[in-house]
Short mmCIF file of C-alpha atoms and ligand atoms in Angstrom, two decimals:
data_model
loop_
_atom_site.label_atom_id
_atom_site.label_comp_id
_atom_site.label_asym_id
_atom_site.label_seq_id
_atom_site.Cartn_x
_atom_site.Cartn_y
_atom_site.Cartn_z
CA MET Y 1 23.12 -2.25 -19.34
CA THR Y 2 26.39 -4.19 -19.16
CA LEU Y 3 27.57 -6.20 -16.17
CA GLU Y 4 30.29 -3.59 -15.52
CA GLN Y 5 27.79 -0.72 -15.52
CA ALA Y 6 25.50 -2.66 -13.18
CA ARG Y 7 28.37 -3.46 -10.82
CA LYS Y 8 29.47 0.18 -10.68
CA GLN Y 9 25.98 1.45 -10.05
CA LEU Y 10 25.29 -1.09 -7.33
CA GLU Y 11 28.62 -0.50 -5.61
CA ALA Y 12 27.90 3.24 -5.51
CA GLU Y 13 24.67 2.43 -3.66
CA ASN Y 14 26.25 -0.19 -1.34
CA GLN Y 15 24.21 -2.88 -3.05
CA ALA Y 16 27.01 -5.00 -4.60
CA HIS Y 17 25.54 -8.18 -3.02
CA VAL Y 18 22.80 -8.16 -5.69
CA LEU Y 19 25.35 -9.73 -8.09
CA ARG Y 20 26.79 -12.23 -5.66
CA HIS Y 21 25.26 -15.27 -7.46
CA TRP Y 22 26.22 -14.00 -10.94
CA GLU Y 23 28.59 -16.85 -11.75
CA ARG Y 24 25.89 -19.49 -11.31
CA LEU Y 25 23.14 -17.74 -13.35
CA ASP Y 26 22.20 -18.90 -16.85
CA ALA Y 27 22.18 -16.43 -19.74
CA ALA Y 28 18.46 -15.66 -19.65
CA THR Y 29 18.48 -15.00 -15.87
CA ARG Y 30 21.55 -12.77 -16.25
CA THR Y 31 19.79 -10.68 -18.89
CA ALA Y 32 16.64 -10.43 -16.76
CA LEU Y 33 18.64 -9.38 -13.68
CA LEU Y 34 20.48 -6.67 -15.63
CA GLU Y 35 17.11 -5.41 -16.84
CA GLN Y 36 15.83 -5.29 -13.26
CA ILE Y 37 18.93 -3.35 -12.15
CA ALA Y 38 18.63 -0.93 -15.08
CA ALA Y 39 15.01 -0.21 -14.13
CA LEU Y 40 15.79 0.51 -10.46
CA ASP Y 41 14.91 3.99 -9.28
CA LEU Y 42 18.19 4.92 -7.59
CA ALA Y 43 16.87 8.12 -6.06
CA GLY Y 44 13.97 6.07 -4.69
CA ILE Y 45 16.38 3.56 -3.17
CA GLY Y 46 18.25 6.37 -1.47
CA ARG Y 47 14.96 7.65 -0.02
CA MET Y 48 14.03 4.14 1.13
CA ARG Y 49 17.29 3.79 3.01
CA ALA Y 50 16.99 7.25 4.55
CA GLN Y 51 13.47 6.43 5.65
CA LEU Y 52 14.61 3.25 7.42
CA THR Y 53 17.37 5.13 9.21
CA ASP Y 54 15.04 7.97 10.25
CA GLN Y 55 12.60 5.43 11.57
CA GLY Y 56 15.22 3.75 13.67
CA ARG Y 57 16.43 7.07 15.09
CA GLY Y 58 12.91 8.39 15.63
CA THR Y 59 13.83 11.68 13.93
CA ALA Y 60 10.34 12.33 12.48
CA PRO Y 61 8.98 15.65 13.80
CA THR Y 62 6.09 15.40 16.25
CA PRO Y 63 2.94 16.32 14.29
CA THR Y 64 0.72 19.13 15.50
CA GLU Y 65 -2.77 18.30 16.75
CA PRO Y 66 -5.24 17.65 13.89
CA LEU Y 67 -8.64 19.38 13.68
CA PRO Y 68 -11.68 17.82 11.99
CA ALA Y 69 -12.03 19.09 8.40
CA PRO Y 70 -15.22 20.90 7.31
CA VAL Y 71 -17.72 18.69 5.50
CA VAL Y 72 -20.36 19.81 2.96
CA ARG Y 73 -23.87 18.39 2.63
CA LEU Y 74 -25.91 18.90 -0.53
CA ASP Y 75 -29.33 20.46 0.03
CA ASP Y 76 -31.90 20.31 -2.79
CA ASP Y 77 -31.00 23.63 -4.35
CA LEU Y 78 -27.24 23.06 -4.27
CA TYR Y 79 -27.77 19.52 -5.53
CA ARG Y 80 -29.69 20.78 -8.59
CA ARG Y 81 -27.12 23.44 -9.43
CA ALA Y 82 -24.21 21.06 -8.91
CA ARG Y 83 -25.78 18.30 -10.99
CA ALA Y 84 -26.43 20.68 -13.86
CA ARG Y 85 -22.77 21.83 -13.78
CA GLY Y 86 -21.51 18.24 -13.64
CA GLU Y 87 -23.71 17.18 -16.54
CA GLN Y 88 -22.40 20.10 -18.56
CA ALA Y 89 -18.79 18.96 -17.94
CA LEU Y 90 -19.69 15.38 -18.92
CA ARG Y 91 -21.42 16.55 -22.11
CA ALA Y 92 -18.33 18.60 -22.94
CA GLY Y 93 -16.23 15.42 -22.68
CA GLU Y 94 -14.10 16.90 -19.89
CA VAL Y 95 -14.48 14.09 -17.35
CA ALA Y 96 -12.51 10.83 -17.16
CA VAL Y 97 -12.84 7.85 -14.84
CA LEU Y 98 -9.78 6.32 -13.14
CA LEU Y 99 -10.02 2.95 -11.39
CA VAL Y 100 -7.21 1.56 -9.25
CA ALA Y 101 -7.19 -2.21 -9.47
CA GLY Y 102 -3.56 -3.13 -8.91
CA GLY Y 103 -3.97 -4.45 -5.36
CA GLN Y 104 -3.24 -8.01 -4.36
CA GLY Y 105 -6.55 -8.61 -2.59
CA SER Y 106 -4.83 -10.84 -0.05
CA ARG Y 107 -7.58 -10.57 2.57
CA LEU Y 108 -10.21 -11.80 0.11
CA GLY Y 109 -7.98 -14.69 -0.91
CA PHE Y 110 -9.29 -14.83 -4.50
CA GLU Y 111 -7.11 -16.17 -7.31
CA GLY Y 112 -7.01 -13.48 -9.98
CA PRO Y 113 -7.72 -9.75 -10.09
CA LYS Y 114 -10.25 -8.63 -7.49
CA GLY Y 115 -12.23 -6.97 -10.29
CA ALA Y 116 -12.93 -10.43 -11.73
CA TYR Y 117 -14.63 -11.50 -8.49
CA PRO Y 118 -18.28 -12.54 -9.12
CA ILE Y 119 -20.49 -10.23 -7.08
CA GLY Y 120 -23.80 -9.83 -8.99
CA PRO Y 121 -26.55 -11.09 -6.61
CA VAL Y 122 -28.45 -12.72 -9.51
CA SER Y 123 -26.00 -13.11 -12.41
CA ASP Y 124 -22.65 -13.45 -10.62
CA ALA Y 125 -21.47 -10.54 -12.78
CA VAL Y 126 -17.93 -9.51 -11.81
CA LEU Y 127 -16.94 -6.31 -10.00
CA PHE Y 128 -15.52 -4.86 -13.23
CA TYR Y 129 -18.96 -5.32 -14.86
CA PHE Y 130 -20.65 -2.88 -12.47
CA HIS Y 131 -17.92 -0.26 -12.86
CA ALA Y 132 -17.75 -0.56 -16.65
CA ARG Y 133 -21.53 -0.49 -17.08
CA LYS Y 134 -21.66 2.74 -15.05
CA VAL Y 135 -19.07 4.27 -17.36
CA LEU Y 136 -21.16 3.07 -20.31
CA ALA Y 137 -24.34 4.54 -18.84
CA LEU Y 138 -22.60 7.88 -18.20
CA SER Y 139 -21.21 7.90 -21.73
CA ARG Y 140 -24.67 7.30 -23.17
CA SER Y 141 -26.38 9.95 -21.07
CA SER Y 142 -23.59 12.46 -21.85
CA GLY Y 143 -23.71 11.77 -25.57
CA ARG Y 144 -19.94 11.13 -25.75
CA PRO Y 145 -17.51 8.57 -24.43
CA VAL Y 146 -16.22 8.93 -20.90
CA PRO Y 147 -12.69 7.49 -21.09
CA PHE Y 148 -11.93 4.78 -18.57
CA TYR Y 149 -8.35 4.42 -17.18
CA ILE Y 150 -7.62 1.25 -15.22
CA MET Y 151 -4.51 0.72 -13.15
CA THR Y 152 -3.36 -2.90 -12.95
CA SER Y 153 -0.18 -4.44 -11.56
CA GLY Y 154 2.45 -6.70 -13.09
CA SER Y 155 0.77 -9.68 -11.47
CA ASN Y 156 -2.81 -9.00 -12.64
CA ASP Y 157 -2.48 -6.95 -15.84
CA ALA Y 158 -2.88 -9.83 -18.32
CA ALA Y 159 -5.76 -11.38 -16.36
CA THR Y 160 -7.53 -8.00 -16.13
CA ARG Y 161 -7.29 -7.41 -19.86
CA ALA Y 162 -8.44 -10.98 -20.49
CA CYS Y 163 -11.47 -10.44 -18.23
CA PHE Y 164 -12.51 -7.35 -20.22
CA ALA Y 165 -11.98 -9.14 -23.53
CA ALA Y 166 -13.91 -12.24 -22.39
CA HIS Y 167 -16.91 -10.04 -21.48
CA GLY Y 168 -16.92 -8.05 -24.72
CA TRP Y 169 -15.52 -5.04 -22.84
CA PHE Y 170 -18.86 -4.90 -20.99
CA GLY Y 171 -20.25 -2.94 -23.94
CA LEU Y 172 -17.55 -0.25 -23.92
CA ASP Y 173 -15.51 0.71 -26.96
CA PRO Y 174 -11.96 -0.65 -26.33
CA ALA Y 175 -10.62 2.61 -27.80
CA ASP Y 176 -11.92 4.39 -24.70
CA VAL Y 177 -10.42 1.96 -22.17
CA PHE Y 178 -6.79 2.53 -21.17
CA PHE Y 179 -4.96 -0.03 -19.03
CA PHE Y 180 -1.71 0.90 -17.34
CA LYS Y 181 0.53 -0.95 -14.93
CA GLN Y 182 1.57 0.46 -11.60
CA GLY Y 183 5.21 0.60 -10.60
CA MET Y 184 7.04 -1.92 -8.43
CA TRP Y 185 9.51 -1.22 -5.63
CA PRO Y 186 12.22 -3.49 -4.30
CA ALA Y 187 12.31 -4.36 -0.59
CA MET Y 188 15.14 -3.88 1.94
CA ASP Y 189 16.47 -5.69 4.97
CA ALA Y 190 17.11 -3.83 8.22
CA ASP Y 191 20.59 -2.84 6.98
CA GLY Y 192 19.17 -1.15 3.89
CA ARG Y 193 20.26 -3.94 1.52
CA LEU Y 194 17.96 -4.87 -1.38
CA ILE Y 195 16.46 -8.34 -0.98
CA LEU Y 196 16.98 -11.10 -3.55
CA ASP Y 197 14.17 -13.69 -3.60
CA ALA Y 198 16.08 -15.93 -6.04
CA PRO Y 199 19.77 -16.05 -6.99
CA GLY Y 200 19.11 -13.86 -10.02
CA HIS Y 201 16.01 -11.91 -9.01
CA LEU Y 202 15.23 -8.92 -6.78
CA PHE Y 203 12.07 -9.17 -4.71
CA MET Y 204 9.60 -6.53 -5.94
CA SER Y 205 6.11 -5.52 -4.79
CA PRO Y 206 3.53 -2.96 -6.02
CA ASP Y 207 4.33 0.61 -5.00
CA GLY Y 208 0.85 1.32 -3.54
CA HIS Y 209 -2.09 3.33 -4.84
CA GLY Y 210 0.03 6.48 -4.57
CA GLY Y 211 1.98 4.98 -7.47
CA THR Y 212 -1.02 5.76 -9.69
CA LEU Y 213 0.24 9.20 -10.59
CA SER Y 214 3.75 8.28 -11.71
CA ALA Y 215 2.40 5.18 -13.51
CA LEU Y 216 -0.21 7.27 -15.30
CA ARG Y 217 2.52 9.62 -16.50
CA ALA Y 218 4.98 6.87 -17.46
CA SER Y 219 2.36 4.90 -19.39
CA GLY Y 220 1.20 7.84 -21.51
CA GLY Y 221 -2.12 7.98 -19.65
CA LEU Y 222 -1.69 11.64 -18.75
CA ASP Y 223 -0.87 12.50 -22.37
CA ASP Y 224 -3.97 10.59 -23.47
CA MET Y 225 -6.10 12.61 -21.04
CA ARG Y 226 -4.51 15.85 -22.25
CA ARG Y 227 -5.19 14.91 -25.88
CA ARG Y 228 -8.83 14.24 -25.08
CA GLY Y 229 -9.28 17.56 -23.28
CA ILE Y 230 -9.94 15.98 -19.88
CA ARG Y 231 -10.17 18.51 -17.05
CA THR Y 232 -11.57 16.47 -14.17
CA VAL Y 233 -10.71 12.90 -13.15
CA PHE Y 234 -12.93 10.70 -10.98
CA TYR Y 235 -10.82 8.24 -8.94
CA PHE Y 236 -12.13 5.13 -7.15
CA GLN Y 237 -11.24 1.62 -5.95
CA VAL Y 238 -12.16 -1.71 -7.46
CA ASP Y 239 -13.77 -3.29 -4.40
CA ASN Y 240 -16.92 -1.18 -4.02
CA PRO Y 241 -19.69 -1.94 -6.55
CA LEU Y 242 -22.09 0.55 -4.90
CA VAL Y 243 -19.93 3.51 -5.95
CA GLU Y 244 -21.66 6.23 -7.99
CA VAL Y 245 -19.09 6.64 -10.75
CA ALA Y 246 -18.47 10.31 -11.62
CA ASP Y 247 -21.77 11.25 -10.00
CA PRO Y 248 -22.66 14.51 -11.81
CA ALA Y 249 -23.59 16.37 -8.61
CA PHE Y 250 -20.19 15.55 -7.08
CA VAL Y 251 -18.40 16.60 -10.27
CA GLY Y 252 -20.46 19.78 -10.46
CA LEU Y 253 -19.89 20.83 -6.85
CA HIS Y 254 -16.16 20.22 -7.27
CA LEU Y 255 -16.16 22.50 -10.33
CA LEU Y 256 -18.39 25.18 -8.80
CA ARG Y 257 -16.00 25.40 -5.84
CA GLY Y 258 -12.91 25.52 -8.07
CA VAL Y 259 -10.92 23.08 -5.91
CA ASP Y 260 -7.98 20.88 -6.95
CA LEU Y 261 -9.29 17.86 -5.10
CA SER Y 262 -12.59 16.63 -3.69
CA ILE Y 263 -13.28 13.70 -1.42
CA LYS Y 264 -16.50 11.86 -0.68
CA VAL Y 265 -16.69 11.16 3.03
CA CYS Y 266 -19.10 9.22 5.21
CA ALA Y 267 -19.74 8.88 8.92
CA LYS Y 268 -17.71 6.05 10.44
CA ARG Y 269 -19.69 2.96 11.46
CA ASP Y 270 -18.10 3.12 14.93
CA PRO Y 271 -14.97 4.65 16.52
CA GLN Y 272 -12.88 1.59 15.64
CA GLU Y 273 -13.77 1.38 11.92
CA GLY Y 274 -10.52 1.41 9.96
CA LEU Y 275 -11.22 4.41 7.68
CA GLY Y 276 -8.78 7.29 7.36
CA VAL Y 277 -10.36 10.51 8.64
CA VAL Y 278 -10.29 13.89 6.97
CA VAL Y 279 -8.55 16.52 9.08
CA GLN Y 280 -6.81 19.86 8.86
CA ARG Y 281 -3.40 20.55 10.29
CA GLY Y 282 -1.63 23.85 10.08
CA GLY Y 283 -4.30 25.08 7.64
CA ARG Y 284 -3.71 22.20 5.16
CA SER Y 285 -5.92 19.18 4.54
CA GLU Y 286 -4.82 15.64 5.34
CA ILE Y 287 -6.18 12.17 5.74
CA VAL Y 288 -5.01 10.61 8.97
CA GLU Y 289 -4.89 6.86 8.89
CA TYR Y 290 -6.89 4.97 11.45
CA THR Y 291 -3.72 3.54 12.92
CA GLU Y 292 -2.30 7.03 13.48
CA LEU Y 293 -5.18 8.23 15.66
CA THR Y 294 -4.84 7.70 19.40
CA GLU Y 295 -7.62 5.85 21.26
CA GLU Y 296 -8.58 9.17 22.81
CA GLN Y 297 -8.87 10.81 19.35
CA LYS Y 298 -10.87 7.87 17.96
CA ASN Y 299 -13.37 8.08 20.82
CA ARG Y 300 -13.44 11.85 21.35
CA ARG Y 301 -16.97 13.29 21.18
CA GLY Y 302 -18.17 16.87 20.71
CA ALA Y 303 -20.93 18.75 22.57
CA ASP Y 304 -23.47 17.17 20.17
CA GLY Y 305 -22.42 13.68 21.30
CA GLU Y 306 -21.01 12.83 17.84
CA LEU Y 307 -17.46 11.65 17.22
CA VAL Y 308 -15.18 14.62 16.58
CA PHE Y 309 -13.17 12.65 13.98
CA ARG Y 310 -16.34 11.25 12.47
CA TYR Y 311 -15.91 11.46 8.73
CA GLY Y 312 -13.87 8.88 6.91
CA SER Y 313 -12.57 8.68 3.36
CA VAL Y 314 -13.35 5.62 1.26
CA ALA Y 315 -11.03 6.72 -1.56
CA ILE Y 316 -13.63 8.29 -3.83
CA HIS Y 317 -11.97 11.41 -5.19
CA LEU Y 318 -12.08 14.02 -7.93
CA PHE Y 319 -8.87 15.56 -9.18
CA GLN Y 320 -8.46 18.51 -11.49
CA PHE Y 321 -6.28 17.30 -14.34
CA ASP Y 322 -3.65 20.06 -13.89
CA PHE Y 323 -3.26 19.15 -10.24
CA LEU Y 324 -2.92 15.46 -11.08
CA ALA Y 325 -0.28 16.20 -13.71
CA ARG Y 326 1.61 18.41 -11.22
CA MET Y 327 1.46 15.72 -8.54
CA ALA Y 328 2.84 13.11 -10.95
CA GLU Y 329 6.16 14.99 -10.73
CA VAL Y 330 6.27 15.03 -6.92
CA ALA Y 331 8.12 12.36 -4.92
CA LEU Y 332 5.39 11.28 -2.51
CA PRO Y 333 6.43 10.05 0.95
CA LEU Y 334 7.21 6.36 1.35
CA HIS Y 335 5.29 4.36 3.93
CA VAL Y 336 7.19 1.43 5.38
CA ALA Y 337 5.71 -1.95 6.32
CA HIS Y 338 7.68 -4.67 8.14
CA LYS Y 339 6.88 -7.94 6.33
CA LYS Y 340 7.89 -11.56 5.83
CA ILE Y 341 9.77 -11.61 2.55
CA PRO Y 342 11.25 -14.69 0.81
CA VAL Y 343 14.99 -14.36 0.80
CA CYS Y 344 17.79 -16.10 -1.07
CA ALA Y 345 20.68 -17.17 1.19
CA ASP Y 346 24.37 -17.19 0.25
CA ASP Y 347 24.11 -20.84 -0.82
CA GLY Y 348 21.29 -19.98 -3.23
CA THR Y 349 18.46 -21.57 -1.24
CA VAL Y 350 15.27 -19.53 -0.78
CA ALA Y 351 13.15 -19.47 2.38
CA THR Y 352 10.34 -17.34 3.78
CA PRO Y 353 11.01 -16.63 7.45
CA ALA Y 354 8.48 -17.11 10.24
CA ALA Y 355 8.85 -13.49 11.41
CA PRO Y 356 9.06 -10.23 9.45
CA ASN Y 357 12.55 -9.85 8.03
CA GLY Y 358 12.30 -6.96 5.62
CA TYR Y 359 10.66 -3.71 4.68
CA LYS Y 360 8.25 -2.97 1.83
CA PHE Y 361 7.63 0.59 0.72
CA GLU Y 362 4.35 2.03 -0.57
CA LYS Y 363 3.06 5.41 -1.67
CA PHE Y 364 -0.45 6.51 -0.68
CA ILE Y 365 -2.69 8.59 -2.93
CA PHE Y 366 -3.94 10.74 -0.05
CA ASP Y 367 -0.45 12.16 0.48
CA VAL Y 368 -1.26 14.62 -2.32
CA LEU Y 369 -3.85 16.38 -0.14
CA PRO Y 370 -1.56 18.95 1.47
CA TYR Y 371 -0.53 20.14 -2.02
CA ALA Y 372 -4.09 21.00 -3.10
CA ASN Y 373 -5.22 24.64 -3.22
CA GLU Y 374 -8.29 23.54 -1.32
CA VAL Y 375 -9.98 20.23 -0.58
CA LEU Y 376 -13.74 19.79 -0.65
CA ASN Y 377 -15.20 17.05 1.55
CA LEU Y 378 -18.68 16.03 0.43
CA MET Y 379 -20.76 13.86 2.70
CA PHE Y 380 -22.54 10.83 1.25
CA ASP Y 381 -24.91 8.21 2.60
CA ARG Y 382 -22.86 5.03 2.90
CA ARG Y 383 -25.92 2.77 2.53
CA GLU Y 384 -26.20 4.13 -1.01
CA GLU Y 385 -22.59 4.25 -2.11
CA PHE Y 386 -20.22 2.14 -0.04
CA SER Y 387 -19.96 -1.54 0.79
CA PRO Y 388 -16.53 -2.88 -0.15
CA VAL Y 389 -15.41 -6.45 -0.75
CA LYS Y 390 -12.30 -6.65 1.44
CA ASN Y 391 -12.56 -9.85 3.51
CA ALA Y 392 -13.55 -13.42 2.68
CA ALA Y 393 -16.29 -13.46 5.34
CA GLY Y 394 -17.97 -11.23 7.94
CA ALA Y 395 -17.97 -7.42 7.63
CA ASP Y 396 -16.97 -6.00 4.23
CA SER Y 397 -17.20 -9.39 2.54
CA PRO Y 398 -18.94 -10.64 -0.63
CA ASP Y 399 -22.00 -11.60 1.46
CA SER Y 400 -22.39 -8.22 3.13
CA CYS Y 401 -21.77 -6.47 -0.19
CA ARG Y 402 -24.44 -8.51 -2.05
CA ARG Y 403 -26.96 -7.78 0.68
CA ASP Y 404 -26.17 -4.06 0.55
CA LEU Y 405 -26.43 -4.04 -3.25
CA ALA Y 406 -29.84 -5.78 -3.14
CA ALA Y 407 -31.03 -3.44 -0.36
CA LYS Y 408 -29.99 -0.39 -2.41
CA TRP Y 409 -31.83 -1.64 -5.49
CA ALA Y 410 -34.89 -2.54 -3.38
CA ARG Y 411 -35.00 1.12 -2.27
CA TRP Y 412 -34.79 2.20 -5.93
CA LEU Y 413 -37.62 -0.21 -6.79
CA ALA Y 414 -39.71 1.05 -3.88
CA ALA Y 415 -39.20 4.64 -5.14
CA ALA Y 416 -40.46 3.41 -8.54
CA GLY Y 417 -43.55 1.95 -6.87
CA VAL Y 418 -42.43 -1.69 -6.75
CA ASP Y 419 -42.48 -3.20 -3.28
CA VAL Y 420 -40.25 -6.18 -2.70
CA ALA Y 421 -40.93 -8.58 0.20
CA ARG Y 422 -38.41 -8.25 3.08
CA ASP Y 423 -36.86 -10.84 5.36
CA GLY Y 424 -36.85 -10.59 9.17
CA GLU Y 425 -33.89 -8.17 9.10
CA GLY Y 426 -35.52 -5.88 6.54
CA PHE Y 427 -33.38 -7.04 3.58
CA PRO Y 428 -35.09 -8.03 0.30
CA ALA Y 429 -36.37 -11.61 0.41
CA VAL Y 430 -35.41 -12.23 -3.24
CA PRO Y 431 -32.08 -11.48 -4.94
CA ILE Y 432 -32.15 -8.24 -6.96
CA GLU Y 433 -29.76 -6.99 -9.62
CA ILE Y 434 -29.98 -3.94 -11.85
CA ASP Y 435 -27.60 -3.42 -14.75
CA PRO Y 436 -26.30 0.17 -14.40
CA ALA Y 437 -26.74 0.57 -18.16
CA TYR Y 438 -30.46 -0.24 -17.67
CA ALA Y 439 -30.81 2.38 -14.94
CA ARG Y 440 -27.98 4.43 -13.43
CA THR Y 441 -30.19 6.33 -10.98
CA PRO Y 442 -33.53 5.77 -9.17
CA GLU Y 443 -35.11 8.34 -11.53
CA GLU Y 444 -33.99 6.38 -14.58
CA LEU Y 445 -35.37 3.19 -13.04
CA SER Y 446 -38.78 4.83 -12.46
CA GLU Y 447 -38.84 5.96 -16.08
CA ARG Y 448 -37.88 2.49 -17.32
CA LEU Y 449 -40.45 0.72 -15.20
CA ASP Y 450 -43.24 3.12 -16.03
CA GLY Y 451 -45.38 1.19 -18.44
CA ALA Y 452 -43.09 -1.86 -18.33
CA GLY Y 453 -45.86 -3.91 -16.70
CA SER Y 454 -45.76 -5.22 -13.18
CA LEU Y 455 -42.65 -7.04 -11.99
CA ASP Y 456 -42.92 -10.50 -10.52
CA THR Y 457 -41.43 -9.80 -7.09
CA GLY Y 458 -41.77 -13.41 -5.94
CA ARG Y 459 -38.70 -14.44 -7.97
CA PRO Y 460 -35.16 -13.08 -8.34
CA ILE Y 461 -35.35 -9.70 -10.08
CA HIS Y 462 -32.79 -9.03 -12.78
CA LEU Y 463 -33.25 -5.86 -14.82
CA LYS Y 464 -30.77 -5.45 -17.66
CA LEU Y 465 -30.44 -4.15 -21.16
CA SER Y 466 -31.27 -6.98 -23.50
P1 LIG R 501 -6.48 -2.25 -0.46
O1 LIG R 501 -5.71 -1.39 0.45
O2 LIG R 501 -7.83 -2.70 -0.01
O3 LIG R 501 -5.58 -3.49 -0.86
O4 LIG R 501 -6.60 -1.51 -1.84
P2 LIG R 501 -5.89 -4.78 -1.71
O5 LIG R 501 -4.58 -5.17 -2.31
O6 LIG R 501 -7.03 -4.61 -2.67
O7 LIG R 501 -6.34 -5.86 -0.64
P3 LIG R 501 -5.50 -6.53 0.55
O8 LIG R 501 -5.13 -5.39 1.49
O9 LIG R 501 -4.30 -7.21 -0.03
O10 LIG R 501 -6.49 -7.48 1.15
C1 LIG R 501 -7.49 -0.48 -2.06
C2 LIG R 501 -7.55 -0.20 -3.55
O11 LIG R 501 -6.28 0.22 -4.01
C3 LIG R 501 -5.84 -0.62 -5.07
C4 LIG R 501 -6.63 -1.92 -4.90
O12 LIG R 501 -6.73 -2.62 -6.12
C5 LIG R 501 -7.96 -1.41 -4.40
O13 LIG R 501 -8.76 -0.93 -5.47
N1 LIG R 501 -4.39 -0.80 -4.95
C6 LIG R 501 -3.84 -1.09 -3.74
C7 LIG R 501 -3.62 -0.68 -6.06
O14 LIG R 501 -4.14 -0.41 -7.17
N2 LIG R 501 -2.28 -0.87 -5.95
C8 LIG R 501 -1.69 -1.16 -4.77
O15 LIG R 501 -0.45 -1.33 -4.73
C9 LIG R 501 -2.48 -1.28 -3.63
#
């Protein structure tokens, strides 16, 4: 793009100020700025501005009252049938795994990709290890590779790839691991002007987990899935090492029901827990964010004494490939956040203000729900499958996650006939870690331990493939 083309384009969008420091930029910065301008999504910028104006005028329609969405539980018979169907799809090579790991992990405050955070209770193995070893275990039990798609961001892509390379790809074949970068959006001030954070640079931030779909298309990820004959995609987040990756019973139930999208849901810890809840509105499914529920809705109880909006989503989903590909073409809504953004003044100096001064825009993956033919909500036991690493300390921290991991594996060991001593709160008294490629399920662990001799439960227990 030439300077003239850039100027014309920016003027048409009322963004001519982006070039106001042009005369003082060196050649390399000029080239980089022109590249940034050429890559701008002009339609997106128009939507961003419209969104800010709508917000100010309060023109959004008042939503109708949500109803709690139906939730399915698996009984023994349904579980067996669903698992058999899921295993069939895995053996046919029709299932892929999609991990979103582009977040900034600001609450955890860890330098580097969150997936490189050491979480293994015995080995300090990183979050990526547990996810990748589950993909490996699934690939082995299915007799064919389960392709693994990982979304990174501009700021953690190189470090994520380096982490995989440094750990020998955790045993996976690199040919079956596909990294792709999520998109970035510029930010705007209250007047709808794009924000420069340096004389020759537009401030950009990741476009949210809803950006997964367009990034998957733009990177060739969707084409790769199509080429491999993928029909079902398991989606999850990087911060939860308890997740059952592409759990065959979940996959199978999703396929037996013929739905576009399935969601694993769990009962909220308490009315104030910040999970989005699954609801129906006007006959369509939605996830309503915690912040969008009124206090009355959060605390409302039914005749059975349970919360009416009880079931929350922890972003464990299954998508049919055709639905995913269709959604990659849809302009998802933009969610606005008022933030402190470093800004370059007219004299070229850069400062971050003490109060929010600009607006960032993000897309959310759950905004695809209303487009699905039907959404299946499957209930899971959160003790078994959910304990995220979000905060540096307290609830949902590395400490609570390690304890929950060890407690889960202690239950697996107990089911295999190995009793581990407990502390006063009922948690295992020794650290426990099980490599998912050693045993992906309690049944596999029982088989492995049968005849393996007695375990010394007085010391840390680390079961792994040698
Ligand atoms: P969170 O909403 O927990 O955000 O992301 P985060 O960036 O990890 O952490 P904080 O809020 O800054 O502390 C949930 C999941 O979505 C991914 C994250 O990597 C995580 O797996 N994500 C989030 C993206 O891939 N891209 C984004 O732009 C945002």
